[in-house]
């Protein structure tokens, strides 16, 4: 089966779309890059690299990573964001490329939720790419609500990413998440039927 990459902008509904796909094809293997990143930052070697690049300020007294402090730094400083990406993304890419290769020989779908797919050149490891998109006002409202942040900070976070329009241009498929979950689910069903042909 093909390796399917799911991407989009922050708070456009990638995870919701993946849950729709899970409902339709429960046998599929899913890879969640954000979840893998959360696991990676607990590894001692990764913590050491983070400490070398970011210092004490991103750790609690007990030595745990303060994810909120790290997030605040990387969304305000492009160089720091790049430094974080250089620590995490090669490890994430290695893990999901191995899984994608293995699943190409199996009958189940392999679906990878990779927020920074295009930014890291990960589309080359996918047979198809789906971009989950929504209108700018919905994206902004979703992000403000999800992270409990003010408009200015949410706008800065959205602007720090590759423009959604650019991702849409490069996608094999685009699904729109401007309405009810049922609309997104219907688009997921149509794609699964198309891929299975």
CSV table of C-alpha atoms in Angstrom, one decimal:
chain,number,residue,atom,x,y,z
A,1,UNK,CA,0.0,0.0,0.0
A,2,UNK,CA,1.2,3.6,-0.5
A,3,UNK,CA,2.8,5.7,2.2
A,4,UNK,CA,0.5,8.7,2.7
A,5,UNK,CA,1.8,11.9,4.2
A,6,UNK,CA,-0.7,14.2,6.0
A,7,UNK,CA,0.3,17.8,6.5
A,8,UNK,CA,-1.1,21.3,6.6
A,9,UNK,CA,-0.8,24.4,8.8
A,10,UNK,CA,-0.9,24.6,12.6
A,11,UNK,CA,-4.5,24.1,13.8
A,12,UNK,CA,-6.0,23.4,10.4
A,13,UNK,CA,-7.3,20.0,11.5
A,14,UNK,CA,-4.6,17.4,10.6
A,15,UNK,CA,-5.2,15.3,13.8
A,16,UNK,CA,-9.0,15.4,13.3
A,17,UNK,CA,-8.5,14.2,9.7
A,18,UNK,CA,-6.3,11.4,10.8
A,19,UNK,CA,-8.9,10.3,13.4
A,20,UNK,CA,-11.4,10.3,10.5
A,21,UNK,CA,-9.1,8.0,8.6
A,22,UNK,CA,-8.6,5.8,11.6
A,23,UNK,CA,-12.4,5.3,11.8
A,24,UNK,CA,-12.5,4.3,8.1
A,25,UNK,CA,-9.4,2.1,8.0
A,26,UNK,CA,-8.7,0.9,11.5
A,27,UNK,CA,-6.1,-1.6,10.2
A,28,UNK,CA,-3.9,1.3,8.9
A,29,UNK,CA,-0.6,2.0,10.6
A,30,UNK,CA,-0.4,5.7,11.8
A,31,UNK,CA,2.7,7.6,12.5
A,32,UNK,CA,2.4,10.9,14.5
A,33,UNK,CA,5.5,13.1,14.2
A,34,UNK,CA,4.4,15.3,17.1
A,35,UNK,CA,4.0,12.3,19.4
A,36,UNK,CA,7.4,11.0,18.4
A,37,UNK,CA,9.0,14.4,19.0
A,38,UNK,CA,7.4,14.4,22.5
A,39,UNK,CA,9.0,11.0,23.2
A,40,UNK,CA,12.4,12.1,21.7
A,41,UNK,CA,12.8,15.0,24.1
A,42,UNK,CA,12.8,12.6,27.0
A,43,UNK,CA,15.9,10.8,25.8
A,44,UNK,CA,19.1,11.7,27.6
A,45,UNK,CA,21.1,12.3,24.4
A,46,UNK,CA,18.4,14.7,23.1
A,47,UNK,CA,18.2,16.5,26.4
A,48,UNK,CA,21.9,17.1,26.3
A,49,UNK,CA,21.7,18.6,22.8
A,50,UNK,CA,18.8,20.8,23.8
A,51,UNK,CA,20.7,22.0,26.8
A,52,UNK,CA,23.7,22.8,24.6
A,53,UNK,CA,21.6,24.9,22.3
A,54,UNK,CA,19.0,26.4,24.7
A,55,UNK,CA,20.5,26.4,28.1
A,56,UNK,CA,18.9,25.9,31.6
A,57,UNK,CA,15.8,28.1,30.8
A,58,UNK,CA,13.9,25.3,29.0
A,59,UNK,CA,14.2,22.8,31.9
A,60,UNK,CA,12.4,22.5,35.2
A,61,UNK,CA,14.4,22.1,38.5
A,62,UNK,CA,13.8,18.4,38.3
A,63,UNK,CA,15.4,18.2,34.8
A,64,UNK,CA,12.2,17.8,32.8
A,65,UNK,CA,11.7,19.8,29.6
A,66,UNK,CA,9.5,22.8,29.9
A,67,UNK,CA,7.7,22.5,26.6
A,68,UNK,CA,5.9,25.8,26.9
A,69,UNK,CA,9.2,27.6,27.5
A,70,UNK,CA,10.8,25.9,24.5
A,71,UNK,CA,7.8,26.6,22.3
A,72,UNK,CA,7.9,30.3,23.2
A,73,UNK,CA,11.6,30.5,22.2
A,74,UNK,CA,11.3,28.8,18.9
A,75,UNK,CA,8.2,30.7,17.7
A,76,UNK,CA,9.9,34.0,18.3
A,77,UNK,CA,13.4,33.2,16.9
A,78,UNK,CA,13.8,31.5,13.5
A,79,UNK,CA,17.4,30.5,14.2
A,80,UNK,CA,16.4,28.8,17.5
A,81,UNK,CA,13.5,27.1,15.6
A,82,UNK,CA,16.0,25.8,13.0
A,83,UNK,CA,18.3,24.5,15.8
A,84,UNK,CA,15.4,22.6,17.4
A,85,UNK,CA,14.5,21.1,14.0
A,86,UNK,CA,18.1,20.0,13.4
A,87,UNK,CA,18.0,18.1,16.7
A,88,UNK,CA,14.6,16.4,16.2
A,89,UNK,CA,13.8,16.1,12.5
A,90,UNK,CA,16.6,13.8,11.3
A,91,UNK,CA,15.6,11.4,14.1
A,92,UNK,CA,11.9,11.6,13.3
A,93,UNK,CA,12.6,11.2,9.6
A,94,UNK,CA,14.7,8.1,10.1
A,95,UNK,CA,12.0,6.5,12.2
A,96,UNK,CA,9.1,7.2,9.9
A,97,UNK,CA,11.0,6.4,6.7
A,98,UNK,CA,11.9,2.9,8.0
A,99,UNK,CA,8.3,2.3,8.9
A,100,UNK,CA,7.0,3.7,5.5
A,101,UNK,CA,9.4,1.4,3.6
A,102,UNK,CA,8.3,-1.6,5.7
A,103,UNK,CA,4.6,-0.9,5.1
A,104,UNK,CA,4.9,-0.5,1.4
A,105,UNK,CA,5.2,-4.3,1.2
A,106,UNK,CA,2.2,-4.8,3.5
A,107,UNK,CA,-1.5,-4.7,2.6
A,108,UNK,CA,-2.4,-2.0,5.2
A,109,UNK,CA,-2.2,1.8,4.6
A,110,UNK,CA,0.7,3.7,6.2
A,111,UNK,CA,-0.4,7.2,7.1
A,112,UNK,CA,2.1,9.7,8.6
A,113,UNK,CA,1.0,12.9,10.2
A,114,UNK,CA,4.0,15.2,9.6
A,115,UNK,CA,3.3,18.9,10.3
A,116,UNK,CA,6.5,20.1,8.7
A,117,UNK,CA,6.5,17.6,5.9
A,118,UNK,CA,7.4,20.1,3.1
A,119,UNK,CA,9.7,22.2,5.3
A,120,UNK,CA,11.9,19.1,5.9
A,121,UNK,CA,11.7,17.6,2.4
A,122,UNK,CA,9.7,14.7,3.7
A,123,UNK,CA,7.4,14.6,0.7
A,124,UNK,CA,10.1,12.6,-1.1
A,125,UNK,CA,9.4,9.7,1.2
A,126,UNK,CA,5.6,9.7,0.5
A,127,UNK,CA,3.7,8.2,-2.4
A,128,UNK,CA,0.9,10.8,-1.9
A,129,UNK,CA,0.6,13.9,0.2
A,130,UNK,CA,-2.7,15.3,1.6
A,131,UNK,CA,-2.8,18.9,2.8
A,132,UNK,CA,-5.5,19.6,5.4
A,133,UNK,CA,-6.5,23.3,4.9
A,134,UNK,CA,-9.0,25.7,6.3
A,135,UNK,CA,-9.7,29.4,5.9
A,136,UNK,CA,-7.3,31.8,7.7
A,137,UNK,CA,-10.0,33.1,10.2
A,138,UNK,CA,-10.9,29.5,11.2
A,139,UNK,CA,-7.2,28.6,11.6
A,140,UNK,CA,-6.6,31.6,13.8
A,141,UNK,CA,-9.6,31.0,15.9
A,142,UNK,CA,-8.7,27.3,16.3
A,143,UNK,CA,-5.2,28.1,17.4
A,144,UNK,CA,-6.2,30.8,19.9
A,145,UNK,CA,-8.8,28.5,21.4
A,146,UNK,CA,-6.5,25.4,21.5
A,147,UNK,CA,-3.4,27.1,23.0
A,148,UNK,CA,-5.3,29.8,25.0
A,149,UNK,CA,-3.2,32.5,23.5
A,150,UNK,CA,-3.9,36.1,22.2
A,151,UNK,CA,-4.4,36.9,18.6
A,152,UNK,CA,-0.9,38.6,18.0
A,153,UNK,CA,0.9,35.5,19.3
A,154,UNK,CA,-1.3,33.1,17.2
A,155,UNK,CA,-0.7,35.2,14.1
A,156,UNK,CA,3.1,35.1,14.7
A,157,UNK,CA,3.0,31.3,15.1
A,158,UNK,CA,1.0,30.9,11.8
A,159,UNK,CA,3.4,33.3,10.0
A,160,UNK,CA,6.4,31.3,11.2
A,161,UNK,CA,5.4,28.4,9.1
A,162,UNK,CA,5.5,27.8,5.3
A,163,UNK,CA,2.4,29.6,3.9
A,164,UNK,CA,-0.6,27.2,3.6
A,165,UNK,CA,-1.1,28.3,0.0
A,166,UNK,CA,2.3,27.0,-0.9
A,167,UNK,CA,1.5,23.6,0.7
A,168,UNK,CA,-1.8,23.5,-1.2
A,169,UNK,CA,0.0,24.1,-4.5
A,170,UNK,CA,2.4,21.2,-3.9
A,171,UNK,CA,-0.2,18.7,-2.6
A,172,UNK,CA,-1.5,15.6,-4.4
A,173,UNK,CA,-4.8,16.0,-2.5
A,174,UNK,CA,-6.3,18.9,-0.5
A,175,UNK,CA,-9.1,18.4,2.1
A,176,UNK,CA,-11.0,21.4,3.5
A,177,UNK,CA,-11.8,21.6,7.2
A,178,UNK,CA,-14.1,24.7,7.3
A,179,UNK,CA,-17.2,23.0,8.6
A,180,UNK,CA,-18.5,20.0,10.5
A,181,UNK,CA,-16.4,17.0,11.2
A,182,UNK,CA,-18.8,14.9,9.0
A,183,UNK,CA,-17.7,17.0,6.0
A,184,UNK,CA,-14.1,16.1,6.7
A,185,UNK,CA,-15.0,12.5,7.2
A,186,UNK,CA,-16.8,12.4,3.8
A,187,UNK,CA,-13.6,13.7,2.2
A,188,UNK,CA,-11.6,11.0,4.0
A,189,UNK,CA,-13.9,8.3,2.8
A,190,UNK,CA,-13.6,9.5,-0.8
A,191,UNK,CA,-9.8,9.5,-0.6
A,192,UNK,CA,-9.6,6.0,0.9
A,193,UNK,CA,-11.8,4.7,-1.9
A,194,UNK,CA,-9.6,6.5,-4.5
A,195,UNK,CA,-6.4,5.1,-3.0
A,196,UNK,CA,-7.8,1.6,-2.9
A,197,UNK,CA,-8.5,1.5,-6.6
